[in-house]
């Protein structure tokens, strides 16, 4: 039977995977194989945060640390936050060494944007295209030249583990062929969970059944209730729906208004919309919609009409998509609202980004704990870079014994089963795991899914089984967290204890 063997296997080819591979190459590793479906959410990345030395705002890694803890409602894994904050400049340097270029101001300094959740402007970007597209273009080519093997169109359907260590992964190719890849080191860089939901901003290669893959392999999971809703996703017209209006626009002077023309955010944030945390924006939009001041498609308006066209054009992916769909942001209000987006939970890791299973690492959106209950905007990308860098350094400093045995492949497919159940459970996830959750609904959904898992038919299709488990893990986490915190808002227990807790934890 076909199988492959590598010293280091990375699952995914997004930013976290590329950063891991890049640092491994720099440290002299040669036998690195990347198995991935496509490039995940990385090509959509517009903003990435780093604290640069001598910035004109007086920003520091300490302030960055505090901003992450505050945005995370104090329940972030402090050690991980420290690693990300205090190594921030090393992440920037890594990308620079791999030819990534950031937009500059006229005086030659790096352009810094002010994103939600940050005290200071510290978000780097590219103004001619999405920075994520550039990262893929530049890094993949270079990594290939350095000998990293890329196997695209390959889906990891299982982690091969026992209770202690990892032995490799099971791959399914596009043509359906299944085989094992053996390795003493596996890095899960498989991104978030967007497509566990009927509607999300995420591309189709981010299915989200990876939660179950890790959980079934015995890895400890963390913070699974914290799914972020992107607050300003375009709701109309159809052709532009799903495109996030960057929250950085609020830093450029945009504001949100309800159907009565009120700048409703100012009531809760008198200092202005710039830098407002996404959770706050989501909540206030929800209040407007619930009080009958929402738009026809269940959102509010973003007003960009007064923003100079050149500034709007420096977000070309957004501006061009609007214009292409007949919307001129300088002339019209745009309907926006929350949509399922990035994930703060995932595989539990230590400060080396190693999971509770020896040799199994998790980086980028696949790992949980850094962001706590909510992440600062632009920080998913920063964490992808830093976690990759730190994980690579940890891998080369340890010894992992070779995999000597072979393992059977356990994977089942039944198209009829997947077509019947997957859309149904995704609808259920969207219904009960929305930005606002109710214990009763979560409980009911948990019972429905438990019953489904007992249905023999469901086990005839591994992906269906994994999808149900993944949604169930999130539902259970949301059920157990009774208070509202960060991106998890319980409408049956709306009391928020976070302000108090944050002060204690900081
Ligand atoms: C529209 C949009 C805009 C965004 N904008 C920003 C932004 O401006 N700033 C920011 O910080 N974050 C942003 N995010 C979030 C950010 O894109 C992700 O958090 C980031 O890309 C995570 O990097 P990653 O490498 O961990 O995962 P990804 O980039 O998602 O890569 C995951 C990789 O794993 C592969 N994969 C998944 N499952 C499997 C499997 N079972 N087997 C094999 N391969 C698999 C995928 O094909 C892909 O290669 C945005 C997300 C979206 C959708």
Coordinates of C-alpha atoms and ligand atoms in Angstrom, one line a residue:
X1 CA 0.0 0.0 0.0
X2 CA 1.2 3.5 -0.8
X3 CA 2.6 5.6 2.0
X4 CA 4.9 8.6 2.5
X5 CA 7.4 9.4 5.2
X6 CA 8.8 12.8 6.2
X7 CA 10.7 14.2 9.1
X8 CA 8.2 17.1 9.5
X9 CA 4.7 17.2 8.1
X10 CA 2.7 20.5 8.0
X11 CA -1.0 20.3 7.4
X12 CA -2.1 23.5 5.6
X13 CA -0.4 26.0 3.3
X14 CA -1.7 29.3 4.8
X15 CA 0.3 31.9 6.6
X16 CA 0.9 29.8 9.7
X17 CA 2.2 26.9 7.7
X18 CA 4.4 29.1 5.5
X19 CA 5.9 30.8 8.6
X20 CA 6.6 27.5 10.2
X21 CA 8.2 26.1 7.1
X22 CA 10.2 29.3 6.5
X23 CA 11.7 29.3 10.0
X24 CA 12.4 25.6 9.8
X25 CA 14.3 26.2 6.5
X26 CA 16.3 29.0 8.1
X27 CA 17.2 26.6 10.9
X28 CA 18.5 24.1 8.5
X29 CA 15.7 21.5 8.3
X30 CA 15.4 19.9 4.9
X31 CA 12.8 17.1 5.0
X32 CA 9.6 19.3 5.3
X33 CA 6.4 18.3 3.5
X34 CA 3.3 20.5 3.3
X35 CA -0.1 18.8 2.7
X36 CA -3.0 21.1 2.0
X37 CA -6.2 21.5 0.2
X38 CA -5.7 25.1 -1.0
X39 CA -4.4 28.3 0.6
X40 CA -7.2 28.8 3.2
X41 CA -8.1 32.3 4.5
X42 CA -4.6 33.7 4.0
X43 CA -5.2 35.2 0.6
X44 CA -8.0 37.4 2.2
X45 CA -5.7 38.9 4.9
X46 CA -5.7 42.6 4.6
X47 CA -4.1 43.6 7.9
X48 CA -1.3 42.2 10.1
X49 CA -0.1 43.7 13.3
X50 CA 3.4 44.2 14.5
X51 CA 4.9 46.7 17.0
X52 CA 7.8 48.3 15.2
X53 CA 10.6 49.9 17.2
X54 CA 10.7 53.7 17.3
X55 CA 7.2 54.0 16.0
X56 CA 5.8 57.6 16.2
X57 CA 2.9 56.6 18.5
X58 CA 5.1 55.4 21.4
X59 CA 3.6 51.9 21.0
X60 CA 5.3 49.1 22.9
X61 CA 5.1 45.3 23.1
X62 CA 3.8 45.8 26.7
X63 CA 0.9 47.9 25.4
X64 CA 0.2 45.3 22.7
X65 CA 0.1 42.6 25.4
X66 CA -2.4 44.7 27.4
X67 CA -4.6 45.3 24.3
X68 CA -4.7 41.5 23.6
X69 CA -5.6 40.7 27.2
X70 CA -8.3 43.4 27.2
X71 CA -9.8 42.3 23.9
X72 CA -9.7 38.7 25.1
X73 CA -11.7 39.7 28.2
X74 CA -8.9 38.5 30.5
X75 CA -9.2 34.8 29.8
X76 CA -6.4 34.5 27.3
X77 CA -3.5 32.1 28.0
X78 CA -1.1 34.7 29.4
X79 CA 2.0 32.8 28.4
X80 CA 0.9 32.6 24.8
X81 CA 0.1 36.3 24.7
X82 CA 3.5 37.1 26.1
X83 CA 5.2 35.0 23.4
X84 CA 3.2 36.8 20.7
X85 CA 3.6 40.3 22.1
X86 CA 7.3 40.2 23.1
X87 CA 8.4 38.5 19.8
X88 CA 6.3 40.8 17.6
X89 CA 9.2 42.4 15.8
X90 CA 10.7 39.0 15.0
X91 CA 7.5 38.2 13.1
X92 CA 7.9 41.3 11.0
X93 CA 11.6 40.5 10.4
X94 CA 10.8 36.9 9.3
X95 CA 8.3 38.2 6.6
X96 CA 10.8 40.8 5.4
X97 CA 13.5 38.1 5.1
X98 CA 11.0 36.2 2.9
X99 CA 10.5 39.2 0.6
X100 CA 7.1 40.4 1.9
X101 CA 6.8 44.2 1.4
X102 CA 4.5 46.5 3.3
X103 CA 3.0 49.8 2.2
X104 CA 4.9 52.9 3.1
X105 CA 4.1 56.5 3.8
X106 CA 5.5 59.3 1.6
X107 CA 8.3 59.8 4.1
X108 CA 9.4 56.2 3.7
X109 CA 8.1 55.0 7.1
X110 CA 5.8 51.9 7.3
X111 CA 2.1 52.8 6.9
X112 CA 0.3 51.8 10.1
X113 CA -3.5 51.5 10.3
X114 CA -5.6 51.7 13.4
X115 CA -7.8 48.6 13.8
X116 CA -10.4 47.6 16.3
X117 CA -9.2 46.6 19.7
X118 CA -5.8 48.4 19.5
X119 CA -4.7 51.4 21.5
X120 CA -2.4 52.6 18.7
X121 CA -2.2 52.2 14.9
X122 CA 0.0 49.0 14.5
X123 CA -1.5 47.3 11.5
X124 CA 0.7 46.8 8.4
X125 CA -0.8 46.3 5.0
X126 CA -0.3 46.5 1.3
X127 CA -2.3 49.1 -0.6
X128 CA -2.1 47.6 -4.2
X129 CA -3.5 44.2 -3.3
X130 CA -4.3 42.1 -0.3
X131 CA -1.2 41.5 1.8
X132 CA -2.2 37.8 2.1
X133 CA -2.1 37.4 -1.7
X134 CA 1.5 38.8 -1.8
X135 CA 2.5 36.6 1.1
X136 CA 1.4 33.4 -0.8
X137 CA 3.0 34.6 -4.0
X138 CA 6.3 35.4 -2.5
X139 CA 6.7 32.7 0.1
X140 CA 5.5 29.6 -1.7
X141 CA 7.9 30.0 -4.6
X142 CA 10.8 30.7 -2.3
X143 CA 10.0 27.7 -0.1
X144 CA 9.8 25.4 -3.1
X145 CA 13.2 26.6 -4.2
X146 CA 14.5 25.8 -0.7
X147 CA 13.3 22.2 -1.1
X148 CA 10.0 22.2 0.8
X149 CA 7.6 19.8 -0.8
X150 CA 4.1 21.0 -1.5
X151 CA 1.3 18.5 -1.9
X152 CA -1.8 20.6 -2.8
X153 CA -5.3 19.1 -3.2
X154 CA -4.6 16.8 -0.3
X155 CA -7.0 16.6 2.6
X156 CA -5.9 15.4 6.0
X157 CA -8.8 13.2 7.2
X158 CA -7.2 11.8 10.3
X159 CA -4.3 12.2 12.7
X160 CA -2.6 9.0 13.6
X161 CA -1.9 9.0 17.3
X162 CA -2.0 6.9 20.4
X163 CA -2.6 8.5 23.8
X164 CA 0.9 9.9 23.9
X165 CA 2.4 10.7 20.5
X166 CA 1.7 11.4 16.9
X167 CA 2.7 9.1 14.1
X168 CA 1.4 10.9 11.1
X169 CA -1.7 11.7 9.1
X170 CA -4.1 10.0 6.7
X171 CA -4.5 11.9 3.4
X172 CA -7.3 11.8 0.9
X173 CA -6.4 13.1 -2.5
X174 CA -8.8 14.8 -4.9
X175 CA -9.2 11.5 -6.8
X176 CA -10.3 9.8 -3.6
X177 CA -7.1 7.9 -3.1
X178 CA -6.3 7.4 0.6
X179 CA -2.8 6.9 2.1
X180 CA -0.9 7.5 5.3
X181 CA 2.0 9.9 5.7
X182 CA 4.2 8.9 8.6
X183 CA 6.1 11.5 10.6
X184 CA 7.2 12.0 14.2
X185 CA 6.2 15.7 14.0
X186 CA 2.9 17.0 12.6
X187 CA 2.0 20.6 12.6
X188 CA -1.7 21.3 12.4
X189 CA -1.9 24.6 10.4
X190 CA -5.3 23.9 9.1
X191 CA -7.0 27.2 10.0
X192 CA -10.4 27.9 11.4
X193 CA -13.9 26.4 11.2
X194 CA -15.9 28.9 9.0
X195 CA -17.7 26.3 6.9
X196 CA -19.2 24.5 9.9
X197 CA -21.7 27.3 9.4
X198 CA -24.3 27.7 6.6
X199 CA -23.0 31.2 5.9
X200 CA -19.5 32.4 6.7
X201 CA -16.8 34.7 5.3
X202 CA -14.4 31.7 4.9
X203 CA -13.4 29.9 1.8
X204 CA -14.6 26.4 1.1
X205 CA -11.3 24.6 2.0
X206 CA -11.9 25.6 5.7
X207 CA -14.5 22.9 6.4
X208 CA -14.0 22.9 10.2
X209 CA -14.3 19.1 10.7
X210 CA -10.7 19.5 11.8
X211 CA -11.9 20.1 15.3
X212 CA -13.2 16.6 15.5
X213 CA -10.0 15.3 13.8
X214 CA -7.9 16.8 16.7
X215 CA -10.4 15.8 19.4
X216 CA -10.6 12.2 18.2
X217 CA -6.8 12.0 18.1
X218 CA -6.9 12.8 21.9
X219 CA -5.8 16.4 21.8
X220 CA -7.1 18.7 24.5
X221 CA -9.2 21.6 23.0
X222 CA -9.8 25.0 24.3
X223 CA -12.1 28.1 24.0
X224 CA -14.4 26.4 21.4
X225 CA -17.3 28.8 22.2
X226 CA -15.4 31.8 20.9
X227 CA -16.3 32.2 17.3
X228 CA -15.9 35.7 16.0
X229 CA -18.6 37.4 14.0
X230 CA -17.1 39.9 11.6
X231 CA -19.3 43.0 12.2
X232 CA -19.3 44.9 9.0
X233 CA -19.9 42.3 6.3
X234 CA -21.7 43.6 3.2
X235 CA -25.3 42.3 3.1
X236 CA -26.5 43.8 -0.2
X237 CA -26.3 43.8 -3.2
X238 CA -26.1 40.0 -3.8
X239 CA -22.8 40.2 -5.8
X240 CA -21.0 42.0 -3.0
X241 CA -22.7 40.2 -0.1
X242 CA -20.1 38.4 2.1
X243 CA -17.3 41.0 1.5
X244 CA -16.1 42.4 4.8
X245 CA -16.0 46.1 4.9
X246 CA -12.6 46.5 6.8
X247 CA -13.1 47.7 10.3
X248 CA -10.0 49.8 9.6
X249 CA -12.4 52.1 7.7
X250 CA -13.6 53.2 11.1
X251 CA -10.1 54.4 11.7
X252 CA -10.3 56.3 8.4
X253 CA -13.3 58.2 9.6
X254 CA -16.2 55.9 8.6
X255 CA -19.2 55.6 10.9
X256 CA -22.1 53.3 11.4
X257 CA -25.7 54.6 11.3
X258 CA -29.1 53.1 11.9
X259 CA -32.1 53.7 9.7
X260 CA -32.9 56.9 11.7
X261 CA -29.5 58.3 10.8
X262 CA -28.1 58.0 14.3
X263 CA -24.4 57.3 14.9
X264 CA -25.4 54.7 17.5
X265 CA -21.9 53.6 18.5
X266 CA -21.2 57.1 19.9
X267 CA -23.7 56.4 22.7
X268 CA -21.5 53.7 24.1
X269 CA -18.2 55.0 22.8
X270 CA -18.2 58.8 23.0
X271 CA -14.5 58.9 21.9
X272 CA -15.5 57.8 18.4
X273 CA -15.8 54.7 16.3
X274 CA -12.1 54.2 15.5
X275 CA -10.6 51.3 17.3
X276 CA -14.0 50.0 18.7
X277 CA -13.8 46.3 19.6
X278 CA -15.6 44.0 17.2
X279 CA -17.7 42.6 20.0
X280 CA -19.0 46.0 20.9
X281 CA -19.8 46.8 17.2
X282 CA -21.7 43.5 16.9
X283 CA -23.7 44.0 20.0
X284 CA -24.7 47.5 19.1
X285 CA -25.7 46.5 15.6
X286 CA -27.8 43.7 17.2
X287 CA -29.5 46.3 19.5
X288 CA -30.4 48.5 16.5
X289 CA -31.9 45.6 14.6
X290 CA -33.8 44.4 17.6
X291 CA -35.2 47.9 18.3
X292 CA -36.5 48.1 14.7
X293 CA -33.8 50.5 13.5
X294 CA -32.1 47.9 11.3
X295 CA -32.0 47.7 7.5
X296 CA -34.0 45.5 5.2
X297 CA -31.4 42.8 5.3
X298 CA -31.0 42.8 9.0
X299 CA -28.0 45.1 9.5
X300 CA -27.1 48.8 9.7
X301 CA -25.5 51.2 7.3
X302 CA -21.8 52.1 7.0
X303 CA -21.3 55.6 5.9
X304 CA -18.1 56.0 3.8
X305 CA -19.4 58.9 1.6
X306 CA -17.2 61.6 3.2
X307 CA -14.0 59.5 3.0
X308 CA -11.7 60.7 0.2
X309 CA -11.8 58.4 -2.9
X310 CA -8.0 57.8 -2.7
X311 CA -8.3 56.5 0.8
X312 CA -11.1 54.1 -0.2
X313 CA -9.1 53.0 -3.2
X314 CA -6.2 52.0 -0.9
X315 CA -8.5 49.1 0.1
X316 CA -8.7 48.0 -3.6
X317 CA -10.3 44.5 -3.0
X318 CA -13.2 46.2 -1.2
X319 CA -13.6 49.3 -3.3
X320 CA -13.4 47.5 -6.6
X321 CA -15.9 44.8 -5.5
X322 CA -18.3 47.5 -4.6
X323 CA -17.9 49.5 -7.8
X324 CA -18.2 46.2 -9.8
X325 CA -21.5 45.6 -8.2
X326 CA -22.9 49.1 -8.9
X327 CA -22.3 50.6 -5.4
X328 CA -20.2 53.8 -5.2
X329 CA -19.1 54.1 -1.6
X330 CA -18.7 57.9 -2.1
X331 CA -22.3 58.2 -3.0
X332 CA -24.3 55.5 -1.2
X333 CA -24.7 54.1 2.2
X334 CA -23.8 50.3 2.4
X335 CA -25.8 47.7 4.3
X336 CA -23.5 45.7 6.6
X337 CA -24.0 43.3 9.5
X338 CA -22.3 40.4 11.4
X339 CA -21.3 37.1 9.7
X340 CA -19.5 34.0 11.1
X341 CA -15.8 34.6 10.7
X342 CA -12.6 33.6 12.5
X343 CA -12.2 31.3 15.4
X344 CA -10.4 32.0 18.7
X345 CA -10.6 28.4 20.0
X346 CA -8.9 25.2 18.8
X347 CA -6.2 22.9 19.9
X348 CA -4.8 23.6 23.4
X349 CA -1.0 24.3 23.1
X350 CA 1.9 25.2 25.5
X351 CA 4.2 28.2 24.8
X352 CA 6.0 26.1 22.2
X353 CA 2.8 25.6 20.4
X354 CA 2.9 21.8 21.1
X355 CA -0.4 20.1 22.0
X356 CA -1.0 17.6 24.7
X357 CA 0.0 14.9 22.2
X358 CA 3.8 14.7 21.8
X359 CA 4.9 15.8 18.4
X360 CA 1.6 17.3 17.4
X361 CA 1.9 21.1 17.1
X362 CA -0.8 23.6 16.3
X363 CA -0.3 27.0 14.8
X364 CA -2.3 29.9 13.5
X365 CA -6.1 29.6 13.6
X366 CA -5.9 25.9 14.4
X367 CA -4.7 26.6 18.0
X368 CA -6.6 28.2 20.8
X369 CA -5.8 30.3 23.8
X370 CA -4.0 33.4 22.5
X371 CA -7.1 35.5 21.8
X372 CA -9.2 34.5 24.8
X373 CA -12.8 35.5 24.4
X374 CA -12.2 37.9 21.5
X375 CA -9.3 38.9 19.3
X376 CA -7.9 42.2 18.2
X377 CA -8.5 42.8 14.5
X378 CA -5.5 41.9 12.4
X379 CA -4.2 39.6 15.1
X380 CA -5.1 36.3 13.4
X381 CA -2.4 36.9 10.9
X382 CA 0.1 38.1 13.5
X383 CA -0.5 34.9 15.5
X384 CA -0.2 32.8 12.4
X385 CA 3.3 34.2 11.8
X386 CA 4.5 34.2 15.4
X387 CA 3.2 30.8 16.3
X388 CA 4.8 29.3 13.2
X389 CA 8.1 30.9 14.0
X390 CA 8.1 29.8 17.6
X391 CA 6.8 26.3 16.8
X392 CA 9.6 25.8 14.3
X393 CA 12.2 26.9 16.8
X394 CA 10.8 24.5 19.3
X395 CA 10.8 21.6 16.8
X396 CA 14.5 21.9 16.0
X397 CA 15.4 22.0 19.7
X398 CA 13.9 18.6 20.5
X399 CA 14.3 15.0 19.5
X400 CA 11.4 13.0 18.2
X401 CA 11.9 9.3 17.6
X402 CA 11.2 7.9 14.1
X403 CA 7.9 6.2 13.3
X404 CA 8.7 2.5 12.8
X405 CA 5.3 0.8 12.4
X406 CA 2.5 1.2 9.9
X407 CA -1.1 1.8 10.7
X408 CA -4.4 0.8 9.0
X409 CA -6.6 3.4 7.3
X410 CA -9.9 4.1 8.9
X411 CA -12.1 6.2 6.7
X412 CA -15.6 5.7 5.3
X413 CA -17.5 7.5 2.6
X414 CA -21.2 7.5 1.8
X415 CA -22.2 10.5 -0.4
X416 CA -25.9 10.0 0.4
X417 CA -25.3 10.4 4.1
X418 CA -23.1 13.5 3.7
X419 CA -25.7 15.1 1.4
X420 CA -28.5 14.4 3.8
X421 CA -26.9 15.5 7.1
X422 CA -24.1 18.0 6.5
X423 CA -26.3 20.9 5.2
X424 CA -28.8 20.1 8.0
X425 CA -26.3 20.3 10.8
X426 CA -24.7 23.4 9.4
X427 CA -28.1 25.2 9.4
X428 CA -28.4 24.1 13.0
X429 CA -25.0 25.5 13.9
X430 CA -25.9 28.8 12.3
X431 CA -29.1 29.0 14.2
X432 CA -27.9 28.2 17.7
X433 CA -24.3 29.4 17.6
X434 CA -25.0 32.9 16.2
X435 CA -23.6 36.0 17.8
X436 CA -26.4 35.7 20.5
X437 CA -27.0 32.3 22.1
X438 CA -29.7 30.9 24.3
X439 CA -29.2 28.0 26.7
X440 CA -32.5 26.3 25.7
X441 CA -31.6 26.3 22.0
X442 CA -28.1 25.0 22.7
X443 CA -29.5 22.3 24.9
X444 CA -32.0 21.2 22.2
X445 CA -29.4 21.2 19.5
X446 CA -27.0 19.2 21.7
X447 CA -29.8 16.6 22.1
X448 CA -30.5 16.5 18.3
X449 CA -26.8 16.0 17.5
X450 CA -26.3 13.3 20.3
X451 CA -29.2 11.4 18.7
X452 CA -27.7 11.8 15.2
X453 CA -24.4 10.4 16.4
X454 CA -26.2 7.3 17.6
X455 CA -27.6 6.8 14.2
X456 CA -25.7 4.0 12.5
X457 CA -26.0 5.5 9.1
X458 CA -24.1 8.6 10.2
X459 CA -21.0 6.5 10.9
X460 CA -21.0 5.3 7.3
X461 CA -19.5 8.7 6.3
X462 CA -16.5 9.9 8.3
X463 CA -16.8 13.5 7.2
X464 CA -20.4 13.7 8.3
X465 CA -19.5 12.2 11.7
X466 CA -16.6 14.6 12.1
X467 CA -18.8 17.6 11.2
X468 CA -21.4 16.7 13.7
X469 CA -18.8 16.1 16.4
X470 CA -17.2 19.5 15.6
X471 CA -20.4 21.4 15.9
X472 CA -21.3 19.5 19.0
X473 CA -18.0 20.4 20.7
X474 CA -18.7 24.1 20.0
X475 CA -22.3 23.8 21.2
X476 CA -21.3 22.1 24.5
X477 CA -18.6 24.8 25.1
X478 CA -21.2 27.5 24.5
X479 CA -23.7 25.7 26.7
X480 CA -21.3 25.5 29.7
X481 CA -20.2 29.1 29.5
X482 CA -23.3 30.7 31.0
X483 CA -22.1 34.2 31.2
X484 CA -21.7 36.6 28.3
X485 CA -18.0 37.1 27.5
X486 CA -16.3 38.5 24.4
X487 CA -17.7 37.0 21.2
X488 CA -19.9 34.7 23.2
X489 CA -23.1 36.5 24.1
X490 CA -25.8 34.6 26.1
X491 CA -29.1 36.3 25.8
X492 CA -30.5 34.2 28.6
X493 CA -27.7 35.2 31.0
X494 CA -26.7 38.6 29.6
X495 CA -24.9 39.6 32.7
X496 CA -21.3 40.5 31.9
X497 CA -18.6 39.9 34.5
X498 CA -15.8 40.8 32.2
X499 CA -14.9 44.4 33.3
X500 CA -14.3 43.1 36.8
X501 CA -12.4 40.0 35.8
X502 CA -10.1 41.9 33.4
X503 CA -8.9 44.2 36.2
X504 CA -8.1 41.2 38.4
X505 CA -6.3 39.3 35.7
X506 CA -4.2 42.1 34.3
Ligands
LIG1 C1 -12.5 37.4 4.3 C2 -11.4 37.3 5.4 C3 -10.7 38.4 5.7 C4 -9.7 38.3 6.7 N1 -9.0 39.3 7.0 C5 -8.0 39.2 8.0 C6 -7.1 40.3 8.2 O1 -7.1 41.3 7.5 N2 -6.2 40.2 9.3 C7 -6.2 39.0 10.0 O2 -5.4 39.0 10.9 N3 -7.0 38.0 9.8 C8 -7.9 38.1 8.8 N4 -8.7 37.0 8.5 C9 -8.4 35.8 9.3 C10 -7.2 35.1 8.7 O3 -7.3 35.0 7.3 C11 -6.9 33.7 9.2 O4 -7.1 33.7 10.6 C12 -5.5 33.3 8.8 O5 -5.5 33.1 7.4 C13 -5.1 32.1 9.5 O6 -4.0 31.5 8.9 P1 -3.8 30.0 9.0 O7 -2.5 29.7 8.2 O8 -3.9 29.6 10.4 O9 -5.0 29.4 8.3 P2 -5.5 29.5 6.8 O10 -4.9 30.7 6.1 O11 -7.0 29.5 6.8 O12 -4.9 28.2 6.1 C14 -5.4 26.9 6.4 C15 -4.8 25.9 5.5 O13 -5.2 24.6 5.9 C16 -5.7 23.9 4.8 N5 -6.6 22.9 5.3 C17 -7.8 23.1 6.0 N6 -8.3 21.9 6.4 C18 -7.4 21.0 5.9 C19 -7.4 19.5 5.9 N7 -8.3 18.8 6.5 N8 -6.4 18.9 5.2 C20 -5.4 19.6 4.6 N9 -5.4 20.9 4.5 C21 -6.4 21.6 5.2 C22 -6.3 25.0 3.9 O14 -6.4 24.5 2.6 C23 -5.2 26.0 4.0 O15 -4.1 25.7 3.3 C24 -9.6 37.1 7.5 C25 -10.4 36.0 7.1 C26 -11.3 36.1 6.0 C27 -12.1 34.9 5.6

